[in-house]
Amino acid sequence: MADALSFTFVADDGSEVPSTQDLRNGLQKGSDEVKIDTLKKIINATLNGNPQPALLMPVIQYCMPSKDKRLKKLLHFYWEVCPKYEDNGKLKQEMILVVNAIRNDLQHPNEYIRGATLRSLQKLKEPELIEPLIPICRSCLEHRHSYVRKNAVFTIYSIYKEFESLIPDAPELIQTFLAAESDMTCKRNAFVFLANCSMPRAVEYLLSVYEQIPSLDELMQLAFIELIRKDCLGETPNRPKYIRCVFELLNASSHSVKYEAATTLTSLTQNPAAIKAAASCFVDLVVKESDNNVKLIVLDRLEALRAKHEHVLDSLVMDLLRVLGAPDMEVRRKCLSIALAMVTSRNVEDVVGTLKKQLIKTLEADYDKSLEYRQLLIQSIHICAIKFSEVAASVVHALMEFLGDSNNPSAVDVIAFVREVVEKFPNLRASITEKLLQTFGDIKSGKVFRGALWITGEYCAEAADIQAAMQALRKVIGEIPILAAEQRLADDAGAGEEGSEEKKPSSSHPRVLADGTYATESAYTSKVDKKDATKPPLRGKYEMSKSDSLILGGDFYTGSVVASTLVKLVLRLSQISKDTKAVNALRAEAMLIMTSIIRVGQSKFAAVPIDEDSQERVMNCITTLANLDTSGKTKAPEDETVDEIFLKDTKAAYAKMVATEEKKAAEKKEKENKTSAVQVDDLLTFRQFSKKNAADGIDYEQDVTRATGSAEVQEDLVSNLSRVVQLTGFSDPVYAEAYVKIHGFDILLDVLVVNQTANTLQNLCLEFATLGDLKLVERPATHTLAPHSFHSIKATIKAFFQVSSTETGVIFGNIIWEQGTSETCVVLSDIHIDIMDYIKPSYCTESQFRSMWTEFEWENRVNVNTTITDLRAYLSHIMKSTNMACLTPEAALSGDCDFLSANMYARSLFGEDALANLSIEKMEDTGTIQGHVRIRSKTQGIALSLGDKITLAQKELAAAA
């Protein structure tokens, strides 16, 4: 808790630093406001490598006497960073005045000045400055105000940790202080001191107040948990007492204490009861905590616990589902992903029942994000039903009520679920198809209609089912032929319009609406709306969205699916029925429906004329039925081929697709559970041979992760060498090269500098600047290089650049050094940050891809210009060049064809989405590939960068050829 001390950083506004004389005048002649501004500039210059040693005395002379609190605070910052030693290594004489000033502040009557001075004293690392102040620091432990005492404890802690010889009796002193102290914050600081510097004394104090721990302050409880965790790294006889103590703290009122207690308990013991208690505590925290970030963190911890202890936590799945009451969608999504992994045959019915209740709640209009949540619940129920067949029957009928949902993605998910259930569970086919036919009239989406029609055509196997399907189709299509019916309706509407114009009154009467406003109503408009509302669902135009318009709205793809379904029904009836008259009647009606679809598509009543592909598809279906032989004689080979295409191949293709998806899911699970391998020459650590020091102890959890290698990313040497960038030439006085390493959001430059001259280079400094969305965090220090020596600045210079976006960035700079009385400079080569270091392949659903494709406004189109002649090879080349994953299923890409279209998706470390669509074709005459790649993203930079990457990859391929 107190292992790492904090340091003060002051922001630099980037303005030019004034001269030393200007700064001196500001300190000497300015007011307190001017002195504050001047001192800030001096601190910034010192942090940036320009220490201004000549200004130390003016600062002491003109700033220390001031009583301004802000100036006094800045002085504390200045004492931290100012140069305190002469060139010969001796302490500067002026620092005696500084020590005297600090002593006066430590004895100041204002307790807050004392406390602030004690805090700043923790950051000083010079024993010559600290030693004269130790008696006063000890006396501050007895000050009347707790603010002074608590800072005095940590000041003594920092001194003891750095210079133990200056205050050797610190543990005894703090132990005595802890026994007499009454303020909880001071006691907590003192206990932290003992826990880090004198473990036996800390354990002794914990055992002395063991029975009081549940009633103590939150800070003390957290400190006790930290001590327990450290003490248990080695062998201790107090482990049973510690486990009992942590168990009691699971019921603490503080959420932070409960979280730390549960986390510690899982590391102390692997007992199933303890693991279940810790998990129950995590669930309780997620339910009661209001901060969504905390909820997600705790859920991540719960997921890790569940993965480590499979089936131990399965009984808590119903408690976990209480988290679904949270309003945040990310929390709900995370909760459901964990809950689905905990579902077993024992609790699946309860889980599905809870999910169905949540699904009903989403029908309420005021439910927050109900549409997105409804889709998530439907997908979760889908997974449960496919995994556990015993609940499929009860779930599928309930979900089919949502086929008429106005939210298209939810209804599409439902029909996909129904299709998979009807394929996997043959005993449910009859009841599902019967229920599906009843819901035909409620369906509003063309995509849902197509799924329902496919199920009807494939799984209506009995004569009665086929007649019922035809009856349902008649209702949703309406009067046949469609063109004549639409023409009659148009004529009736025209006559009604003429009559309404004759009877139109000169003034309309206003109506008072529910909110108190006035509105007028047109009788003709009401009449037309009523007419449109009575149109059959499959024929009418539902203006919900362009994707949901039906046959009259231009969706003739759905019309072609209707034609295919009719052919399947007629062919199947001809096989199972000997009633030739009934088969011929059904065939004639089906051909009439298909003909009317083509006719209305060529008329003025369709919003969009029928496309060539759909018309050809429907015409092929008409031809198939026209050539159908219903005489009962032996079928010709071509008739058997037609039967096989319509009645067997499509169902077999879907069964193959389902099997492929199951295989992919199994491979993914196997890959996630695969044990990580480690290198044969990795270091082995034996706890028995290590020092008996708690601070150096090795956690059991770390042992396991190190042994399995799951916590480490192995890098090969070739990959590392490819990241080395040459910064200067071989003939330059100083040779430099940098190894560029990516650390999440940061870029670490490990620079090797070689002095190629016979002279000593003094005050050698690397200066970096950035272009683009890069930010230099820390400026490297200066160094001195001996003749023909080299210096690796990995350990001392950390040049991090904070990246805020994946847009292209450039790092440039120079090397400056002093040789004698002259200063020399060598300009470094530019370092270009590769966007591929931040782009990772990712996956999303088809609906998510389409939604993002519509939403994103930046698009970059790259024309294909390549020597590759194989379509699949070019797709693989683009995926490798852009680090993108292909979303198009393997089944859709298989086979021989002269054109290819695929969707790709990737996500950056910063949460930016990158979408791409590849559309290419192979020219028959030349054999070359033509087409384009369209890239879309939310920001311009990522779209342009990926486009440049594709163009560069194509040029490199052409040059290699």
Short mmCIF file of N, CA, C and O in Angstrom, two decimals, residues 570 582-592 594 624-630:
data_model
loop_
_atom_site.label_atom_id
_atom_site.label_comp_id
_atom_site.label_asym_id
_atom_site.label_seq_id
_atom_site.Cartn_x
_atom_site.Cartn_y
_atom_site.Cartn_z
N VAL A 570 -45.14 -28.19 -53.50
CA VAL A 570 -45.81 -28.95 -54.58
C VAL A 570 -45.04 -30.25 -54.85
O VAL A 570 -45.64 -31.32 -55.01
N ALA A 582 -55.63 -33.01 -56.60
CA ALA A 582 -55.22 -32.05 -55.57
C ALA A 582 -53.83 -31.49 -55.86
O ALA A 582 -53.57 -30.30 -55.67
N VAL A 583 -52.94 -32.37 -56.35
CA VAL A 583 -51.58 -31.91 -56.66
C VAL A 583 -51.62 -30.90 -57.80
O VAL A 583 -50.96 -29.85 -57.75
N ASN A 584 -52.41 -31.18 -58.85
CA ASN A 584 -52.49 -30.27 -59.99
C ASN A 584 -53.12 -28.93 -59.58
O ASN A 584 -52.71 -27.87 -60.09
N ALA A 585 -54.11 -28.99 -58.71
CA ALA A 585 -54.73 -27.74 -58.26
C ALA A 585 -53.72 -26.89 -57.48
O ALA A 585 -53.64 -25.66 -57.67
N LEU A 586 -52.96 -27.54 -56.62
CA LEU A 586 -51.95 -26.81 -55.86
C LEU A 586 -50.86 -26.26 -56.79
O LEU A 586 -50.39 -25.13 -56.62
N ARG A 587 -50.50 -27.06 -57.80
CA ARG A 587 -49.48 -26.61 -58.74
C ARG A 587 -49.96 -25.40 -59.53
O ARG A 587 -49.22 -24.43 -59.71
N ALA A 588 -51.20 -25.43 -59.97
CA ALA A 588 -51.74 -24.30 -60.73
C ALA A 588 -51.80 -23.03 -59.88
O ALA A 588 -51.45 -21.93 -60.34
N GLU A 589 -52.24 -23.18 -58.63
CA GLU A 589 -52.29 -22.01 -57.75
C GLU A 589 -50.90 -21.44 -57.49
O GLU A 589 -50.71 -20.22 -57.47
N ALA A 590 -49.91 -22.33 -57.28
CA ALA A 590 -48.54 -21.86 -57.05
C ALA A 590 -48.00 -21.12 -58.26
O ALA A 590 -47.36 -20.06 -58.13
N MET A 591 -48.27 -21.64 -59.46
CA MET A 591 -47.79 -20.97 -60.67
C MET A 591 -48.47 -19.62 -60.85
O MET A 591 -47.86 -18.65 -61.32
N LEU A 592 -49.75 -19.52 -60.47
CA LEU A 592 -50.46 -18.24 -60.56
C LEU A 592 -49.85 -17.20 -59.62
O LEU A 592 -49.66 -16.04 -59.99
N MET A 594 -46.74 -17.16 -58.49
CA MET A 594 -45.42 -16.77 -59.00
C MET A 594 -45.53 -15.84 -60.20
O MET A 594 -44.78 -14.87 -60.33
N THR A 624 -40.06 -25.21 -63.55
CA THR A 624 -39.97 -26.48 -62.82
C THR A 624 -41.35 -27.08 -62.60
O THR A 624 -41.57 -28.29 -62.82
N LEU A 625 -42.32 -26.25 -62.18
CA LEU A 625 -43.67 -26.77 -61.94
C LEU A 625 -44.38 -27.09 -63.26
O LEU A 625 -45.19 -28.03 -63.32
N ALA A 626 -44.09 -26.32 -64.30
CA ALA A 626 -44.74 -26.58 -65.59
C ALA A 626 -44.31 -27.93 -66.16
O ALA A 626 -45.09 -28.62 -66.82
N ASN A 627 -43.07 -28.32 -65.90
CA ASN A 627 -42.55 -29.59 -66.42
C ASN A 627 -42.76 -30.76 -65.47
O ASN A 627 -42.27 -31.85 -65.73
N LEU A 628 -43.45 -30.51 -64.34
CA LEU A 628 -43.64 -31.56 -63.35
C LEU A 628 -44.60 -32.63 -63.89
O LEU A 628 -45.68 -32.32 -64.41
N ASP A 629 -44.20 -33.89 -63.75
CA ASP A 629 -45.02 -35.01 -64.19
C ASP A 629 -45.77 -35.57 -62.99
O ASP A 629 -45.16 -36.11 -62.06
N THR A 630 -47.09 -35.43 -62.98
CA THR A 630 -47.91 -35.92 -61.87
C THR A 630 -48.69 -37.17 -62.23
O THR A 630 -49.64 -37.54 -61.55
#
